[in-house]
mmCIF file of C-alpha atoms and ligand atoms in Angstrom:
data_model
loop_
_atom_site.group_PDB
_atom_site.id
_atom_site.type_symbol
_atom_site.label_atom_id
_atom_site.label_comp_id
_atom_site.label_asym_id
_atom_site.label_seq_id
_atom_site.Cartn_x
_atom_site.Cartn_y
_atom_site.Cartn_z
ATOM 1 C CA MET F 26 20.603 14.192 -12.262
ATOM 2 C CA SER F 27 18.029 16.932 -12.849
ATOM 3 C CA ARG F 28 18.442 20.439 -11.641
ATOM 4 C CA SER F 29 17.044 21.227 -8.181
ATOM 5 C CA PHE F 30 16.347 24.481 -6.341
ATOM 6 C CA LEU F 31 17.637 24.152 -2.797
ATOM 7 C CA SER F 32 19.187 27.603 -2.431
ATOM 8 C CA LEU F 33 19.277 30.895 -4.336
ATOM 9 C CA SER F 34 23.005 30.330 -4.806
ATOM 10 C CA SER F 35 22.160 27.624 -7.363
ATOM 11 C CA LEU F 36 20.809 30.341 -9.685
ATOM 12 C CA THR F 37 22.809 32.795 -11.726
ATOM 13 C CA ARG F 38 21.922 36.452 -11.340
ATOM 14 C CA GLU F 39 20.334 36.320 -14.808
ATOM 15 C CA GLU F 40 18.202 33.287 -13.883
ATOM 16 C CA PHE F 41 17.092 34.891 -10.604
ATOM 17 C CA ASN F 42 16.007 38.077 -12.371
ATOM 18 C CA ALA F 43 14.363 36.139 -15.219
ATOM 19 C CA LEU F 44 12.307 34.147 -12.663
ATOM 20 C CA ILE F 45 11.120 37.394 -11.071
ATOM 21 C CA ASP F 46 10.249 38.874 -14.468
ATOM 22 C CA ARG F 47 8.393 35.690 -15.411
ATOM 23 C CA ALA F 48 6.458 35.670 -12.128
ATOM 24 C CA ILE F 49 5.420 39.318 -12.583
ATOM 25 C CA ALA F 50 4.366 38.713 -16.197
ATOM 26 C CA GLY F 51 2.380 35.624 -15.161
ATOM 27 C CA LYS F 52 0.687 37.533 -12.335
ATOM 28 C CA LYS F 53 -0.438 40.202 -14.826
ATOM 29 C CA ASN F 54 -1.552 37.675 -17.441
ATOM 30 C CA PRO F 55 -2.247 34.228 -15.895
ATOM 31 C CA SER F 56 -3.230 32.667 -19.240
ATOM 32 C CA ALA F 57 0.404 33.177 -20.396
ATOM 33 C CA TRP F 58 1.490 30.278 -18.165
ATOM 34 C CA GLY F 59 -0.217 27.630 -20.289
ATOM 35 C CA ARG F 60 -0.065 24.096 -18.856
ATOM 36 C CA PRO F 61 3.667 23.277 -18.621
ATOM 37 C CA LEU F 62 3.016 20.560 -15.989
ATOM 38 C CA GLU F 63 0.402 18.675 -18.031
ATOM 39 C CA GLY F 64 0.752 14.963 -17.224
ATOM 40 C CA LYS F 65 3.238 15.589 -14.417
ATOM 41 C CA SER F 66 2.888 14.587 -10.761
ATOM 42 C CA ILE F 67 4.629 16.606 -8.056
ATOM 43 C CA ALA F 68 4.922 15.519 -4.415
ATOM 44 C CA LEU F 69 4.532 18.251 -1.816
ATOM 45 C CA PHE F 70 6.228 16.737 1.221
ATOM 46 C CA PHE F 71 5.762 18.391 4.622
ATOM 47 C CA GLU F 72 7.650 17.515 7.799
ATOM 48 C CA LYS F 73 6.413 20.813 9.307
ATOM 49 C CA PRO F 74 3.149 22.787 9.198
ATOM 50 C CA SER F 75 2.503 25.368 6.503
ATOM 51 C CA THR F 76 -0.188 27.717 5.243
ATOM 52 C CA ARG F 77 1.414 29.724 2.399
ATOM 53 C CA THR F 78 3.781 27.074 1.071
ATOM 54 C CA ARG F 79 1.064 24.420 1.038
ATOM 55 C CA LEU F 80 -1.536 26.708 -0.578
ATOM 56 C CA SER F 81 0.788 28.264 -3.131
ATOM 57 C CA PHE F 82 2.385 25.027 -4.325
ATOM 58 C CA GLU F 83 -0.843 23.042 -4.440
ATOM 59 C CA VAL F 84 -2.633 25.791 -6.387
ATOM 60 C CA ALA F 85 0.405 26.474 -8.612
ATOM 61 C CA VAL F 86 0.826 22.824 -9.653
ATOM 62 C CA TYR F 87 -2.926 22.532 -10.338
ATOM 63 C CA GLN F 88 -3.065 25.776 -12.341
ATOM 64 C CA LEU F 89 -0.019 24.715 -14.408
ATOM 65 C CA GLY F 90 -1.841 21.517 -15.376
ATOM 66 C CA GLY F 91 -0.075 19.076 -13.050
ATOM 67 C CA GLN F 92 -1.108 16.770 -10.210
ATOM 68 C CA PRO F 93 -0.055 17.878 -6.696
ATOM 69 C CA LEU F 94 0.300 15.081 -4.118
ATOM 70 C CA VAL F 95 0.404 16.436 -0.578
ATOM 71 C CA LEU F 96 2.270 14.085 1.773
ATOM 72 C CA THR F 97 3.154 14.581 5.406
ATOM 73 C CA GLY F 98 5.850 12.570 7.142
ATOM 74 C CA GLN F 99 3.035 10.713 8.935
ATOM 75 C CA ASP F 100 1.557 9.598 5.584
ATOM 76 C CA LEU F 101 4.761 7.835 4.557
ATOM 77 C CA GLN F 102 6.692 4.842 5.820
ATOM 78 C CA ILE F 103 9.408 7.344 6.849
ATOM 79 C CA SER F 104 7.348 7.635 10.045
ATOM 80 C CA ARG F 105 8.054 3.910 10.636
ATOM 81 C CA GLY F 106 11.755 4.093 9.875
ATOM 82 C CA GLU F 107 12.074 3.749 6.082
ATOM 83 C CA ASP F 108 15.103 5.816 5.148
ATOM 84 C CA ILE F 109 15.076 8.891 2.949
ATOM 85 C CA ALA F 110 17.313 7.293 0.305
ATOM 86 C CA ASP F 111 14.879 4.435 -0.344
ATOM 87 C CA THR F 112 11.911 6.821 -0.230
ATOM 88 C CA ALA F 113 13.607 9.051 -2.818
ATOM 89 C CA ARG F 114 14.422 6.093 -5.107
ATOM 90 C CA VAL F 115 10.765 5.031 -5.019
ATOM 91 C CA MET F 116 9.557 8.598 -5.600
ATOM 92 C CA ARG F 117 11.575 8.880 -8.828
ATOM 93 C CA ARG F 118 9.655 5.890 -10.284
ATOM 94 C CA TYR F 119 6.325 7.731 -9.909
ATOM 95 C CA LEU F 120 6.957 11.458 -9.856
ATOM 96 C CA HIS F 121 8.403 14.284 -11.937
ATOM 97 C CA GLY F 122 9.373 16.548 -9.040
ATOM 98 C CA ILE F 123 9.333 16.981 -5.264
ATOM 99 C CA MET F 124 8.798 20.061 -3.119
ATOM 100 C CA GLY F 125 10.012 19.451 0.422
ATOM 101 C CA ARG F 126 9.516 21.348 3.671
ATOM 102 C CA VAL F 127 11.926 19.641 6.012
ATOM 103 C CA ARG F 128 13.565 19.931 9.401
ATOM 104 C CA SER F 129 17.115 19.391 8.106
ATOM 105 C CA HIS F 130 18.575 20.749 4.868
ATOM 106 C CA GLU F 131 20.431 17.433 4.521
ATOM 107 C CA THR F 132 17.077 15.713 3.917
ATOM 108 C CA LEU F 133 16.559 17.825 0.792
ATOM 109 C CA GLU F 134 20.095 17.091 -0.401
ATOM 110 C CA ALA F 135 19.456 13.367 0.052
ATOM 111 C CA LEU F 136 16.086 13.589 -1.734
ATOM 112 C CA ALA F 137 17.751 15.354 -4.675
ATOM 113 C CA SER F 138 20.725 13.043 -4.810
ATOM 114 C CA TYR F 139 18.812 9.727 -4.504
ATOM 115 C CA SER F 140 15.755 10.668 -6.574
ATOM 116 C CA GLY F 141 17.572 12.400 -9.421
ATOM 117 C CA ILE F 142 14.387 14.397 -10.141
ATOM 118 C CA PRO F 143 14.031 18.141 -9.433
ATOM 119 C CA VAL F 144 13.675 18.944 -5.739
ATOM 120 C CA ILE F 145 12.459 22.356 -4.566
ATOM 121 C CA ASN F 146 13.219 23.690 -1.103
ATOM 122 C CA GLY F 147 9.941 24.764 0.532
ATOM 123 C CA LEU F 148 11.877 25.608 3.727
ATOM 124 C CA SER F 149 14.714 23.910 5.552
ATOM 125 C CA ASP F 150 16.667 24.859 8.654
ATOM 126 C CA LYS F 151 19.233 26.600 6.396
ATOM 127 C CA PHE F 152 17.288 28.331 3.612
ATOM 128 C CA HIS F 153 13.833 29.425 2.434
ATOM 129 C CA PRO F 154 14.554 30.349 -1.201
ATOM 130 C CA CYS F 155 10.964 30.271 -2.528
ATOM 131 C CA GLN F 156 9.957 32.845 0.073
ATOM 132 C CA ALA F 157 12.948 35.054 -0.764
ATOM 133 C CA LEU F 158 12.145 34.877 -4.476
ATOM 134 C CA ALA F 159 8.599 36.120 -3.757
ATOM 135 C CA ASP F 160 10.074 38.824 -1.508
ATOM 136 C CA TYR F 161 12.401 40.183 -4.188
ATOM 137 C CA MET F 162 9.515 39.959 -6.676
ATOM 138 C CA THR F 163 7.628 42.262 -4.279
ATOM 139 C CA LEU F 164 10.569 44.690 -4.318
ATOM 140 C CA ARG F 165 10.557 44.732 -8.137
ATOM 141 C CA GLU F 166 6.758 45.273 -8.194
ATOM 142 C CA ASN F 167 7.207 48.251 -5.887
ATOM 143 C CA SER F 168 9.969 49.709 -8.080
ATOM 144 C CA VAL F 169 12.655 49.292 -5.408
ATOM 145 C CA PRO F 170 15.808 49.834 -7.464
ATOM 146 C CA ALA F 171 19.115 47.999 -7.424
ATOM 147 C CA GLY F 172 21.456 49.784 -5.012
ATOM 148 C CA SER F 173 18.657 50.248 -2.460
ATOM 149 C CA ARG F 174 19.017 49.644 1.290
ATOM 150 C CA PHE F 175 17.320 46.446 2.517
ATOM 151 C CA VAL F 176 17.236 46.082 6.295
ATOM 152 C CA PHE F 177 16.436 42.771 7.986
ATOM 153 C CA CYS F 178 15.701 43.052 11.726
ATOM 154 C CA GLY F 179 15.670 39.815 13.674
ATOM 155 C CA ASP F 180 17.440 36.471 13.813
ATOM 156 C CA GLY F 181 20.440 36.801 11.500
ATOM 157 C CA SER F 182 21.147 33.065 11.737
ATOM 158 C CA SER F 183 17.705 32.106 10.397
ATOM 159 C CA ASN F 184 16.820 30.427 7.110
ATOM 160 C CA MET F 185 15.058 33.647 6.066
ATOM 161 C CA ALA F 186 18.046 35.902 6.764
ATOM 162 C CA HIS F 187 20.301 33.486 4.865
ATOM 163 C CA SER F 188 18.072 33.444 1.786
ATOM 164 C CA LEU F 189 17.572 37.218 1.811
ATOM 165 C CA ILE F 190 21.352 37.681 1.994
ATOM 166 C CA LEU F 191 21.888 35.505 -1.091
ATOM 167 C CA GLY F 192 18.963 37.127 -2.919
ATOM 168 C CA SER F 193 20.352 40.610 -2.256
ATOM 169 C CA ALA F 194 23.477 39.711 -4.201
ATOM 170 C CA HIS F 195 21.381 38.723 -7.230
ATOM 171 C CA TYR F 196 19.000 41.690 -6.885
ATOM 172 C CA GLY F 197 21.891 44.115 -6.473
ATOM 173 C CA CYS F 198 20.794 45.782 -3.248
ATOM 174 C CA GLU F 199 22.746 46.392 -0.065
ATOM 175 C CA ILE F 200 21.493 44.242 2.819
ATOM 176 C CA VAL F 201 21.898 45.236 6.455
ATOM 177 C CA ILE F 202 21.296 42.510 9.030
ATOM 178 C CA ALA F 203 20.340 44.011 12.399
ATOM 179 C CA THR F 204 20.734 41.118 14.822
ATOM 180 C CA PRO F 205 22.233 40.275 18.220
ATOM 181 C CA ALA F 206 25.857 39.122 18.280
ATOM 182 C CA GLU F 207 24.590 35.688 19.408
ATOM 183 C CA LEU F 208 22.572 35.207 16.181
ATOM 184 C CA LEU F 209 24.940 36.058 13.349
ATOM 185 C CA PRO F 210 24.453 34.659 9.846
ATOM 186 C CA ALA F 211 26.352 31.445 9.066
ATOM 187 C CA ALA F 212 29.904 32.071 7.841
ATOM 188 C CA ASP F 213 29.450 29.872 4.755
ATOM 189 C CA VAL F 214 26.404 31.922 3.674
ATOM 190 C CA LEU F 215 28.400 35.158 3.978
ATOM 191 C CA THR F 216 31.210 33.583 1.940
ATOM 192 C CA ILE F 217 28.780 32.584 -0.828
ATOM 193 C CA ALA F 218 27.199 36.058 -0.780
ATOM 194 C CA ALA F 219 30.636 37.643 -1.168
ATOM 195 C CA ARG F 220 31.410 35.311 -4.087
ATOM 196 C CA LEU F 221 28.131 36.382 -5.731
ATOM 197 C CA GLY F 222 29.129 40.048 -5.331
ATOM 198 C CA GLY F 223 26.794 40.767 -2.417
ATOM 199 C CA LYS F 224 27.106 43.798 -0.164
ATOM 200 C CA VAL F 225 26.220 42.622 3.359
ATOM 201 C CA SER F 226 26.677 44.442 6.635
ATOM 202 C CA ILE F 227 25.805 43.292 10.132
ATOM 203 C CA THR F 228 25.009 45.515 13.084
ATOM 204 C CA GLN F 229 23.610 45.274 16.589
ATOM 205 C CA ASP F 230 22.054 48.757 16.245
ATOM 206 C CA ALA F 231 18.573 48.369 14.743
ATOM 207 C CA LYS F 232 17.821 52.107 14.801
ATOM 208 C CA ALA F 233 20.976 53.014 12.887
ATOM 209 C CA ALA F 234 20.297 50.161 10.462
ATOM 210 C CA ALA F 235 16.794 51.441 9.708
ATOM 211 C CA LYS F 236 18.040 54.929 8.756
ATOM 212 C CA ASP F 237 17.063 55.663 5.151
ATOM 213 C CA ALA F 238 15.939 52.078 4.572
ATOM 214 C CA ASP F 239 14.069 51.320 1.334
ATOM 215 C CA VAL F 240 12.882 47.969 2.733
ATOM 216 C CA LEU F 241 12.277 46.913 6.343
ATOM 217 C CA TYR F 242 11.839 43.170 6.821
ATOM 218 C CA THR F 243 11.235 40.989 9.831
ATOM 219 C CA ASP F 244 10.289 37.402 10.598
ATOM 220 C CA VAL F 245 8.942 35.485 13.563
ATOM 221 C CA TRP F 246 11.488 35.256 16.401
ATOM 222 C CA VAL F 247 10.877 31.638 17.402
ATOM 223 C CA SER F 248 10.866 29.332 14.389
ATOM 224 C CA MET F 249 9.146 25.946 14.200
ATOM 225 C CA GLY F 250 11.140 23.491 16.308
ATOM 226 C CA GLU F 251 12.789 26.204 18.454
ATOM 227 C CA GLU F 252 10.105 26.290 21.152
ATOM 228 C CA ALA F 253 12.604 25.268 23.856
ATOM 229 C CA GLN F 254 14.660 28.411 23.132
ATOM 230 C CA ALA F 255 11.625 30.731 23.045
ATOM 231 C CA TYR F 256 12.361 32.635 26.258
ATOM 232 C CA GLU F 257 16.026 33.226 25.415
ATOM 233 C CA LYS F 258 15.353 34.266 21.815
ATOM 234 C CA LYS F 259 12.569 36.689 22.724
ATOM 235 C CA LYS F 260 14.896 38.341 25.264
ATOM 236 C CA LEU F 261 17.745 38.634 22.750
ATOM 237 C CA LEU F 262 15.526 39.914 19.944
ATOM 238 C CA ALA F 263 13.389 42.416 21.881
ATOM 239 C CA PRO F 264 15.578 45.404 20.785
ATOM 240 C CA TYR F 265 15.014 44.419 17.136
ATOM 241 C CA GLN F 266 11.235 44.775 17.073
ATOM 242 C CA LEU F 267 9.965 46.452 13.882
ATOM 243 C CA ASN F 268 8.016 49.332 15.422
ATOM 244 C CA GLU F 269 7.032 52.966 14.766
ATOM 245 C CA SER F 270 10.374 54.205 16.017
ATOM 246 C CA LEU F 271 12.257 52.138 13.403
ATOM 247 C CA LEU F 272 9.730 53.013 10.702
ATOM 248 C CA ALA F 273 10.327 56.722 11.402
ATOM 249 C CA GLN F 274 14.030 56.254 10.578
ATOM 250 C CA ALA F 275 13.346 54.809 7.145
ATOM 251 C CA LYS F 276 12.572 56.596 3.889
ATOM 252 C CA LYS F 277 8.939 57.738 3.546
ATOM 253 C CA SER F 278 8.598 55.327 0.614
ATOM 254 C CA VAL F 279 9.894 52.328 2.619
ATOM 255 C CA ILE F 280 8.106 49.028 2.102
ATOM 256 C CA VAL F 281 7.582 46.784 5.110
ATOM 257 C CA LEU F 282 7.704 43.032 4.563
ATOM 258 C CA HIS F 283 7.073 39.994 6.757
ATOM 259 C CA CYS F 284 7.022 36.443 5.399
ATOM 260 C CA LEU F 285 4.272 35.378 7.873
ATOM 261 C CA PRO F 286 2.967 33.969 10.111
ATOM 262 C CA ALA F 287 3.337 37.075 12.297
ATOM 263 C CA HIS F 288 3.325 37.336 16.071
ATOM 264 C CA LYS F 289 1.984 40.854 16.373
ATOM 265 C CA ASP F 290 3.537 43.064 19.034
ATOM 266 C CA GLU F 291 6.471 40.671 19.250
ATOM 267 C CA GLU F 292 8.680 41.015 16.152
ATOM 268 C CA ILE F 293 6.391 43.648 14.586
ATOM 269 C CA THR F 294 3.898 46.041 16.112
ATOM 270 C CA GLU F 295 0.307 45.854 14.983
ATOM 271 C CA SER F 296 0.479 49.476 13.779
ATOM 272 C CA VAL F 297 3.480 48.827 11.504
ATOM 273 C CA PHE F 298 1.938 45.564 10.288
ATOM 274 C CA GLU F 299 -1.209 47.475 9.301
ATOM 275 C CA SER F 300 0.566 50.615 8.033
ATOM 276 C CA PRO F 301 0.228 51.777 4.403
ATOM 277 C CA ASN F 302 3.931 50.950 3.961
ATOM 278 C CA ALA F 303 3.273 47.240 4.567
ATOM 279 C CA LYS F 304 3.068 45.077 1.429
ATOM 280 C CA ILE F 305 2.780 41.872 3.425
ATOM 281 C CA PHE F 306 -0.274 40.368 1.740
ATOM 282 C CA ASP F 307 1.010 41.176 -1.774
ATOM 283 C CA GLN F 308 4.178 39.404 -0.650
ATOM 284 C CA ALA F 309 2.136 36.388 0.493
ATOM 285 C CA GLU F 310 0.233 36.286 -2.817
ATOM 286 C CA ASN F 311 3.517 36.494 -4.701
ATOM 287 C CA ARG F 312 4.481 33.065 -3.354
ATOM 288 C CA LEU F 313 1.993 31.628 -5.884
ATOM 289 C CA HIS F 314 3.459 33.480 -8.868
ATOM 290 C CA ALA F 315 7.082 32.901 -7.868
ATOM 291 C CA GLN F 316 6.369 29.196 -7.282
ATOM 292 C CA LYS F 317 4.888 28.903 -10.771
ATOM 293 C CA ALA F 318 8.021 30.461 -12.267
ATOM 294 C CA VAL F 319 10.239 27.967 -10.372
ATOM 295 C CA LEU F 320 8.088 24.967 -11.341
ATOM 296 C CA GLU F 321 8.080 26.003 -14.994
ATOM 297 C CA PHE F 322 11.875 26.640 -14.940
ATOM 298 C CA LEU F 323 12.677 23.207 -13.480
ATOM 299 C CA LEU F 324 9.976 21.008 -14.980
ATOM 300 C CA LYS F 325 8.855 22.347 -18.339
HETATM 301 N N1 CP D 404 6.174 32.042 4.895
HETATM 302 C C1 CP D 404 5.871 30.737 4.897
HETATM 303 O O1 CP D 404 6.671 29.883 4.482
HETATM 304 O O2 CP D 404 4.609 30.471 5.331
HETATM 305 P P1 CP D 404 4.090 29.015 5.757
HETATM 306 O O3 CP D 404 4.948 28.537 6.889
HETATM 307 O O4 CP D 404 2.659 29.214 6.129
HETATM 308 O O5 CP D 404 4.248 28.104 4.554
#
């Protein structure tokens, strides 16, 4: 069984930091990557829409010398009932790796277990580790030190909050999750973060959370597949909007991050999104460099 990347908890702190260092070095000097995927075919499997994950993985595999194969659920016999175990066992006969964006994290676990080839999580209902890796790369690029205060405002039970919590333990920063009591992070994620040495606090007071923040982060309130809960979630999350009032609480040097796509004037105001503190499009670009580091780590 090859090594997969389904969650940041599968990395040691040293591996996490080495991936960030590698991504930053490769961003500065793209020719240093070489062609570690020469002769290798990687499936990019999407059960859900994507802009950044699709672009960054397809370009990353191509630039590393490999062949990206973009597949949606509709392209495969999965759409007609073929099970994931058989699909995975066929994939291993053709491919060297799989990136999956899936509805259920269990699908990725089954792909990894039945294919035996490296599987990369390009977003599941539980985690979004590739995004979090690019996010912490953006912190390192902006000289945000270990021990800093990272504040996430929004849905604490989301895949993004979970991955940022685990990443904070590896990065060595304190993470504050400002979220309603109805949307707390999953208990098992908090247990893993504690085991990794993470310092996590949870509050319902977004303004107090933002005080002296080094990083302010938010994400869309209604994730893909949650449309039926849109009204309820928007009501719960309204006090957690990343706006000028929260920005004023933070350090002057604070960086503002959003993993995109953004719903402006919902989870983040247009003025904060466009403020000089926002590093959102560097963060989006960093998906490409972080993805390359992960692909090289698993497939070289
Ligand atoms: N942040 C992110 O994963 O973007 P996409 O949904 O566009 O891939």
